[in-house]
CSV table of C-alpha atoms in Angstrom, one decimal:
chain,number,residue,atom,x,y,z
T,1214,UNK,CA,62.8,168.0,88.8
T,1215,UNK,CA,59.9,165.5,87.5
T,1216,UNK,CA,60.7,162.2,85.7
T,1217,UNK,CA,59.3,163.6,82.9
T,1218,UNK,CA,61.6,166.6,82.7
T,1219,UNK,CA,64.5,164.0,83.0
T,1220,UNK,CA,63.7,162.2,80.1
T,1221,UNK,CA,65.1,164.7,78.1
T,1222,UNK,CA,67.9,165.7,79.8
T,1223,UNK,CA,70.6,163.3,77.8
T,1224,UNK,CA,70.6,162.2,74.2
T,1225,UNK,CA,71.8,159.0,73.5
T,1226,UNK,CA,73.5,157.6,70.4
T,1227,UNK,CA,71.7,156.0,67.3
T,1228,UNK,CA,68.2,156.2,68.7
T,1229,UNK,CA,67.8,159.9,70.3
T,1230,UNK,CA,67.4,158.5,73.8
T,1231,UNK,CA,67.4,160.3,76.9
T,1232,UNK,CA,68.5,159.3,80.5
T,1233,UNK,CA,68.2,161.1,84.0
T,1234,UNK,CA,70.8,161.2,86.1
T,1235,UNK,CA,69.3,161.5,89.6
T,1236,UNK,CA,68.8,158.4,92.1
T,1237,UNK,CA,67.8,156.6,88.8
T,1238,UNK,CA,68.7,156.7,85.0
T,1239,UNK,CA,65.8,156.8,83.9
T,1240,UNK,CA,64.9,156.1,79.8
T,1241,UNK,CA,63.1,157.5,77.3
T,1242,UNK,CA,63.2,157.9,73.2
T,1243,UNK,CA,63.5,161.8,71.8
T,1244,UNK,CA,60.9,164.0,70.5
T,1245,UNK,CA,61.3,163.1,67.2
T,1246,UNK,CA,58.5,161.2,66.8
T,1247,UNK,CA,56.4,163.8,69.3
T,1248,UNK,CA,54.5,164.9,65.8
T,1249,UNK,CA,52.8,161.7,65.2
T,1250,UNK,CA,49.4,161.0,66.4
T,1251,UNK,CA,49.3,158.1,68.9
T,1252,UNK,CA,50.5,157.8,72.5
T,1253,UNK,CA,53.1,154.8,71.7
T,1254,UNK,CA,55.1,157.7,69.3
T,1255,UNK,CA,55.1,160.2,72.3
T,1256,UNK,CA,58.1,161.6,73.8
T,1257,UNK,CA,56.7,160.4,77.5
T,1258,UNK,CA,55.8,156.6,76.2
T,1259,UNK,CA,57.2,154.3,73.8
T,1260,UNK,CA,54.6,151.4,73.3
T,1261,UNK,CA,56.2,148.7,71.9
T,1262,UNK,CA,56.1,144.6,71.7
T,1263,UNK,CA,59.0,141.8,72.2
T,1264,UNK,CA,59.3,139.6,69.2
T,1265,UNK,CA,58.9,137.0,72.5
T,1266,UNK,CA,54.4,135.9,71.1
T,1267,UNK,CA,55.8,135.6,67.4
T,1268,UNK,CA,58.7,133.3,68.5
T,1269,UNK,CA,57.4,130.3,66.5
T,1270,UNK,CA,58.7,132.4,63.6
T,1271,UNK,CA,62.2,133.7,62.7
T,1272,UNK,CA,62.6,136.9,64.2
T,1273,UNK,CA,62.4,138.9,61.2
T,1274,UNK,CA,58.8,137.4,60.4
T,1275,UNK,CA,58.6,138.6,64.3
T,1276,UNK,CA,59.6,142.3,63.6
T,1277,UNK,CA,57.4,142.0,60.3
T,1278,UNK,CA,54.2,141.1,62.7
T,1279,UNK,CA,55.2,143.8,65.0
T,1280,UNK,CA,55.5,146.4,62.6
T,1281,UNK,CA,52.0,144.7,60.9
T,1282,UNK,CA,50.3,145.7,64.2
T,1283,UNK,CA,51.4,149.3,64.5
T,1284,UNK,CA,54.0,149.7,66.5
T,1285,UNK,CA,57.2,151.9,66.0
T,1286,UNK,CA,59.0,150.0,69.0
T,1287,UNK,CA,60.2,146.3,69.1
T,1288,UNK,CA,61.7,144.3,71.5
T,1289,UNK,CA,64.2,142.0,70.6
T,1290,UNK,CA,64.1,139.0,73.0
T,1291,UNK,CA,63.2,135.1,71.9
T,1292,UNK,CA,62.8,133.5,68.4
T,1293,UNK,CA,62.2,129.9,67.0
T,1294,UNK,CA,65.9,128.9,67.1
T,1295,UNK,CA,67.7,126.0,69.0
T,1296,UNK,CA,69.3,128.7,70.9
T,1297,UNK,CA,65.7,130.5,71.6
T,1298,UNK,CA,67.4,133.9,72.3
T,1299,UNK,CA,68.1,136.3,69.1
T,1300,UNK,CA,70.9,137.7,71.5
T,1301,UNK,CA,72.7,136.0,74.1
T,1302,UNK,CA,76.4,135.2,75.2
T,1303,UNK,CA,76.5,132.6,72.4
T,1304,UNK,CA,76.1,135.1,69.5
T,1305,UNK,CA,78.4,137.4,67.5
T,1306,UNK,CA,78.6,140.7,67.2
T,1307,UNK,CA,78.1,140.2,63.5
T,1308,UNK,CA,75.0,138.4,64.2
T,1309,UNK,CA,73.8,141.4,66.7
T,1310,UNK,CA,74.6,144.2,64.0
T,1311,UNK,CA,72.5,142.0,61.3
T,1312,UNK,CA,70.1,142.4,63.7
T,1313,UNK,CA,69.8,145.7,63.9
T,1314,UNK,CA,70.5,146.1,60.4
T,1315,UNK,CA,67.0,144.0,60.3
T,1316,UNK,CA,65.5,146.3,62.8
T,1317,UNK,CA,66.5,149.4,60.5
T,1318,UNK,CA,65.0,148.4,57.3
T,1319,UNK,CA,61.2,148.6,59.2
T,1320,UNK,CA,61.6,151.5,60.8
T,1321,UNK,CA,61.3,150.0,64.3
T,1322,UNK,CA,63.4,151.3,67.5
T,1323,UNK,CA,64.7,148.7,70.0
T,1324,UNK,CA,63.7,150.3,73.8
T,1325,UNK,CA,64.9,146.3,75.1
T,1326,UNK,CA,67.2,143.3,74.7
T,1327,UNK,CA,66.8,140.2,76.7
T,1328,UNK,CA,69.6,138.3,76.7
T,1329,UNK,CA,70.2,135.5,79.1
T,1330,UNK,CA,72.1,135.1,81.9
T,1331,UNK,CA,75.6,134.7,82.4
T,1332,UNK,CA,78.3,132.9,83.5
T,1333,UNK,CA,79.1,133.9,87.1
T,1334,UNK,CA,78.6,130.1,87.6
T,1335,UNK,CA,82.2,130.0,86.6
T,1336,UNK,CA,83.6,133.2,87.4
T,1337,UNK,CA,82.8,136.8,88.6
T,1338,UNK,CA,85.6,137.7,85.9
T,1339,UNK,CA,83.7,135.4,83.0
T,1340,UNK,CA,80.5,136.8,84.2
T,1341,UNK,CA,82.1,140.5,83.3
T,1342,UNK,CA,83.4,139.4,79.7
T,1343,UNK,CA,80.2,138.0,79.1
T,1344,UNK,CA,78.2,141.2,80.5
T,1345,UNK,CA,80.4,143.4,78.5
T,1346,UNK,CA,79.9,141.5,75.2
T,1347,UNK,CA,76.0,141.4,75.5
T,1348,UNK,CA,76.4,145.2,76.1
T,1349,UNK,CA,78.4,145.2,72.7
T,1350,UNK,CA,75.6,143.5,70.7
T,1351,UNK,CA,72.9,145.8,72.4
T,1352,UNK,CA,74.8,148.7,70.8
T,1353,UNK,CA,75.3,146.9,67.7
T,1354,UNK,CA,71.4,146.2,67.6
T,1355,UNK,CA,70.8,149.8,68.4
T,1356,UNK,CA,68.9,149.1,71.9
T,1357,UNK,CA,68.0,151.3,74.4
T,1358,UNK,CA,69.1,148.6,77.6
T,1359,UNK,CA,69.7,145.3,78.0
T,1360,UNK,CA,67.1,143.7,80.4
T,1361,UNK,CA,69.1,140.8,83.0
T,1362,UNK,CA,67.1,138.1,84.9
T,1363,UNK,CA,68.8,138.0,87.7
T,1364,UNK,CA,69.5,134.4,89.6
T,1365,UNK,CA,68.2,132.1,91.7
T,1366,UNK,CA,70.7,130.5,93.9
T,1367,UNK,CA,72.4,132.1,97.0
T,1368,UNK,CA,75.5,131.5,96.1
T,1369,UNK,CA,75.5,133.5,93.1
T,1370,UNK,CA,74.2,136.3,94.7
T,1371,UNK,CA,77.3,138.3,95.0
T,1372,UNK,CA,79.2,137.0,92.1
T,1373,UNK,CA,76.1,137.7,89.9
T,1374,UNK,CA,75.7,141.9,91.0
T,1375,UNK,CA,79.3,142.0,91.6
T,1376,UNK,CA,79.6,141.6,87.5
T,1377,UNK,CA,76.3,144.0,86.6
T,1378,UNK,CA,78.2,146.4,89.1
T,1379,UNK,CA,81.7,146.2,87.1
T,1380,UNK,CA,79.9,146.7,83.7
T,1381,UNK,CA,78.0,150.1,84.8
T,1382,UNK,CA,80.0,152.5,83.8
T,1383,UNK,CA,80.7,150.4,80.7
T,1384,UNK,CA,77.3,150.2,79.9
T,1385,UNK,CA,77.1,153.9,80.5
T,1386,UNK,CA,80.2,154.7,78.0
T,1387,UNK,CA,77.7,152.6,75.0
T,1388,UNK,CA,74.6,154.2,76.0
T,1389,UNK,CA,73.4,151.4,77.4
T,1390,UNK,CA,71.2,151.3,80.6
T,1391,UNK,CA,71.6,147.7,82.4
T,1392,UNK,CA,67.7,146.8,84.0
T,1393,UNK,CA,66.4,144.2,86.3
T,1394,UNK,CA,62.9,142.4,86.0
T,1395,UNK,CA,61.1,140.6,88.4
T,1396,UNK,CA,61.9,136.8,87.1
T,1397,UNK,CA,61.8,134.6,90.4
T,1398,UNK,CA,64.3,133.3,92.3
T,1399,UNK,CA,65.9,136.1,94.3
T,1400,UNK,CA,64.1,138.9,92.3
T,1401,UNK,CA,60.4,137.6,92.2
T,1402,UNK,CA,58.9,140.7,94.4
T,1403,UNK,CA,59.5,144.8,94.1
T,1404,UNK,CA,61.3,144.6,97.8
T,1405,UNK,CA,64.1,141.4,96.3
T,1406,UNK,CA,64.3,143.7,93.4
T,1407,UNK,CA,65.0,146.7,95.2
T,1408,UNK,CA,67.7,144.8,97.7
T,1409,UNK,CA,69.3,144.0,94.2
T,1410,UNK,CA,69.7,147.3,92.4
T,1411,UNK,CA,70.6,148.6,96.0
T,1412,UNK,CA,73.5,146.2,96.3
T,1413,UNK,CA,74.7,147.6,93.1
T,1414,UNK,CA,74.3,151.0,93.9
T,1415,UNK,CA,74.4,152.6,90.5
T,1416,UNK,CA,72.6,154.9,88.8
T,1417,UNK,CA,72.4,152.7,85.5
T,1418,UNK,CA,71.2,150.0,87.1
T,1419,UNK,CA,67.4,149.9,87.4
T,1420,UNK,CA,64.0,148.1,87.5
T,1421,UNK,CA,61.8,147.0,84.7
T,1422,UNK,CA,58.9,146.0,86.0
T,1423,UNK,CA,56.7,143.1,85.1
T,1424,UNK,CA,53.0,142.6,86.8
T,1425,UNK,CA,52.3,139.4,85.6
T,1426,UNK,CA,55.3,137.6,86.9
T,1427,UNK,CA,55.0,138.9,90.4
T,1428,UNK,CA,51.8,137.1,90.6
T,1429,UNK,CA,53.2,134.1,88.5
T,1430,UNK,CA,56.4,133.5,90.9
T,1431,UNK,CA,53.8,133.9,93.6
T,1432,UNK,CA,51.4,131.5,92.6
T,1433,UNK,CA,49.0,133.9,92.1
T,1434,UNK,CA,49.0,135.4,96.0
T,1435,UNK,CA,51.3,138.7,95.6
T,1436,UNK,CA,48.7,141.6,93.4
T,1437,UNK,CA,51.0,143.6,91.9
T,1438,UNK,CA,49.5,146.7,92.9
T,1439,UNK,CA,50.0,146.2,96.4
T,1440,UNK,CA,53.6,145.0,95.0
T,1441,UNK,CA,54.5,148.4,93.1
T,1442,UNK,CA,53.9,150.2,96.4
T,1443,UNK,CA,57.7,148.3,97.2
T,1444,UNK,CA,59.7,150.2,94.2
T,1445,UNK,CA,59.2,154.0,94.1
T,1446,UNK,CA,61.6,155.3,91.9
T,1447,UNK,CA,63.3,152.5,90.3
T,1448,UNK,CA,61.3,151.9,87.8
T,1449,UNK,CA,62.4,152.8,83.8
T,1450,UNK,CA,60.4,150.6,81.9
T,1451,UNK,CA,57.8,148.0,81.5
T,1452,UNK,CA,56.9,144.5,80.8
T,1453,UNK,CA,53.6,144.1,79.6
T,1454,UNK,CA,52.1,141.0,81.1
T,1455,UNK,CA,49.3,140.1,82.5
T,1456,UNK,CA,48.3,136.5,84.2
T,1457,UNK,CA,45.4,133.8,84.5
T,1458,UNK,CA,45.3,131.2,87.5
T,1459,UNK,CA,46.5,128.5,88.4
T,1460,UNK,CA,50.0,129.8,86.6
T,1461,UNK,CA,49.5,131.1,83.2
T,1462,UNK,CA,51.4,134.6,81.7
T,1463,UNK,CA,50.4,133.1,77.8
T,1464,UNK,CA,47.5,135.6,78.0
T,1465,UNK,CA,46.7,138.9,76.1
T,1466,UNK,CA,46.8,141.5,78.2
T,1467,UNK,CA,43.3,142.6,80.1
T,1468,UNK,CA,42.2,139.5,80.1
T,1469,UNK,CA,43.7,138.3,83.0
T,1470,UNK,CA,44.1,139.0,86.5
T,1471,UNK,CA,46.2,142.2,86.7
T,1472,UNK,CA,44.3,145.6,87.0
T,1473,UNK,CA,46.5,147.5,84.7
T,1474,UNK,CA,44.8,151.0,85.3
T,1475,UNK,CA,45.1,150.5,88.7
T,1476,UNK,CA,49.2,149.0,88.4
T,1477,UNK,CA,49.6,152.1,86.3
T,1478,UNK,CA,48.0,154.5,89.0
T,1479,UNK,CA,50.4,153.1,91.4
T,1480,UNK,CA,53.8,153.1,89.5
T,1481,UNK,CA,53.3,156.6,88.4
T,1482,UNK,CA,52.7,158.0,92.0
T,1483,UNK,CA,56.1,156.4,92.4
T,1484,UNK,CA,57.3,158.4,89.6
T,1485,UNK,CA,56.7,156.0,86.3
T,1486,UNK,CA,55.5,158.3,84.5
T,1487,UNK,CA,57.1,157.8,81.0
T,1488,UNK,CA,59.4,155.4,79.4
T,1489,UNK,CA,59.1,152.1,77.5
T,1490,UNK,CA,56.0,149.9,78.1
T,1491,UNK,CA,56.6,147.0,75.9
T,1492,UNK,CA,54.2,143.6,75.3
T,1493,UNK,CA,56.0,140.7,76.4
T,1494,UNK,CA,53.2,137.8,76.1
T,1495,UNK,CA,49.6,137.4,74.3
T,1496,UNK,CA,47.5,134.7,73.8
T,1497,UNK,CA,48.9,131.9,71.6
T,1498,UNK,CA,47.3,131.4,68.3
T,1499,UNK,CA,48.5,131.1,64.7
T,1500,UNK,CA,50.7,134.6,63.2
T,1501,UNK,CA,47.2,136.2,61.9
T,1502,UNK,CA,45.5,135.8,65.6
T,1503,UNK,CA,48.4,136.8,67.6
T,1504,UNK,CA,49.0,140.2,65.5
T,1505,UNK,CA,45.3,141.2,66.2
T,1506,UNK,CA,45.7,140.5,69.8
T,1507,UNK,CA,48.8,142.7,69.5
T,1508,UNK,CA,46.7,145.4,67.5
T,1509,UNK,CA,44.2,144.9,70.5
T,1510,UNK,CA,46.6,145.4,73.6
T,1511,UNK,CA,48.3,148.3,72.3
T,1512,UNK,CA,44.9,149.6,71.9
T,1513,UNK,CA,44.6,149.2,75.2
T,1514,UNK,CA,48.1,150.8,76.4
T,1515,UNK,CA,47.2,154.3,73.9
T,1516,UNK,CA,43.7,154.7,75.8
T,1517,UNK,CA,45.5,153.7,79.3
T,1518,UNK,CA,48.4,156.1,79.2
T,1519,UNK,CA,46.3,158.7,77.0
C-alpha cells in the first residue's frame, strides 16, 4: 500500500483527517475540499502557513493575514504576547477552544500546533499531565497534531520520550498525532530524529521535517538534501523553511539556500508524498509585505507539488 492510499484510510474527528496505520501514522485532510482548484485544497497536500511571520500581531490579525493570502490551512504556533505561544502548558482549555472558535469563523483548518516544551525538568509524571493537557487544547483548537521540540540536555533524554511515549495512545484516543521537528539539541539532524521516534516506538509518533533548521543548527554545513536521505518513512508533515548564511531562517522561502525541488525529490522517494507542508518563516517586513511574501511562497509550493 502507497502513502498516498493511507491517507485515506482513517477519518478523523472535526476536520475529516485521515491517518495510516503502518510503520508510521501518517496525516492528511479528507477529500472534501478535492473540488477546489489549487494544489494546497488537494486531498494529497494541504499548503498552509503558521501564524509564526505575523507574530507582531494578535493572532487573530495572524489568521486574518493568512486567510488574506489564500490559504485554507493555518498553523497555530507564536503570537505578540508575553507568553509568545498561542498554546502552551500555561493556557486553558477555554483559551484553546476560543481559539478554534477563532479558527472556525475564517474557514481555516489547523494541520499544526506548536506548543512548547514540557516539564520533564521536574518530573516524567508532570511532563505526562502537561503532554496530556496540550493534547486537550489541540482537540479543543480542532488541530490535526501537536508538533514537540524535543530537548537538549542528556539528562532529559529519557524522561522527555518516556512522557511523548505515555501520551501515544492518548493522543491517539483525541485524534491527535504527536510529531517531532528537527529543533537542535538532541534532534538537530534526520539520524537524532530518527534515534528519537525509535526510542518511542509508536506509530503516532512521527517526524515533521524542517530544511532550514537542519542547516541552521549546523551552521550552515549539513544540506538537507543529503539530510532527508536519513528519514525514509517518518516523515508526515512539513516545515517550510528555508535559510541564508551565516545563521538566518527569517527568509522567504526560495530565496535562500535550500533547494526545495530537490528536498522535495528526496523526501518523496522516501515516501512524503502527501500531507501538510506549512510556512513557518518569511522575510520580515510590515503586515502588507509579509502577506505578499506569503501569497508568493505558496505560489511556489502549488507549482512545486503540482
Amino acid at each position: 500500500m502507497t502513502r498516498d492510499q493511507h491517507f485515506k484510510r482513517r477519518e478523523f474527528m472535526k476536520l475529516g483527517l485521515s491517518a495510516a496505520t503502518g510503520c508510521a501514522v501518517c496525516h492528511g485532510l479528507s477529500s472534501e475540499s478535492a473540488h477546489a482548484s489549487t494544489a494546497q485544497t488537494s486531498d494529497t497536500w494541504q499548503i498552509g502557513c503558521y501564524t509564526r511571520p505575523f507574530d507582531k500581531h494578535d493572532y487573530r490579525v495572524a489568521l486574518d493575514a493568512i486567510v488574506e493570502a489564500g490559504f485554507k490551512y493555518a498553523g497555530i504556533m507564536t503570537t505578540n504576547t508575553k507568553d509568545w505561544l498561542i498554546i502552551s502548558t500555561k493556557t486553558t482549555l477555554e483559551h484553546a477552544q476560543e481559539v478554534g472558535e477563532e479558527v472556525k469563523k475564517r474557514g481555516l483548518k489547523v494541520p499544526s500546533i506548536y506548543g512548547g516544551g514540557i516539564p520533564v525538568n521536574e518530573s516524567v509524571e508532570k511532563g505526562i499531565a502537561a503532554l496530556k493537557g496540550l493534547i486537550d487544547q489541540c482537540a479543543a483548537v480542532g488541530s490535526q497534531t501537536l508538533m514537540m521540540g524535543g530537548v537538549g540536555e542528556q539528562e532529559l533524554y529519557d524522561p522527555y520520550y518516556k512522557a511523548i511515549a505515555e501520551c501515544c495512545d492518548y493522543a491517539v484516543e483525541k485524534g491527535i498525532g504527536l510529531t517531532l521537528k528537527p529543533h537542535g539539541g538532541l534532534n538537530a539532524t534526520g539520524p537524532q530524529c530518527r534515534k528519537a521516534i525509535e526510542h518511542v516506538g509508536h506509530k503516532n509518533f512521527t517526524l515533521w521535517y524542517d530544511p532550514g533548521n537542519i542547516f541552521y543548527y549546523s551552521d550552515g554545513k549539513l544540506n538537507p538534501v543529503d539530510d532527508a536521505a536519513t528519514v525514509d518513512g517518518l516523515i508526515t508533515g512539513m516545515c517550510i523553511k528555508d535559510f541564508r548564511d551565516p545563521k538566518d531562517v527569517m527568509v522567504t522561502p526560495g530565496q535562500g539556500r535550500v533547494d526545495f525541488p530537490a528536498v522535495f525529490a528526496r523526501l518523496k522517494q522516501g515516501g512524503f508524498t502527501g500531507g501538510p507542508l506549512v510556512i513557518e518563516t518569511l522575510a520580515a517586513g510590515d503586515l502588507e509585505t509579509v502577506i505578499a511574501e506569503a501569497k508568493k511562497t505558496r505560489a511556489m509550493l502549488e507549482e512545486l507539488v503540482a
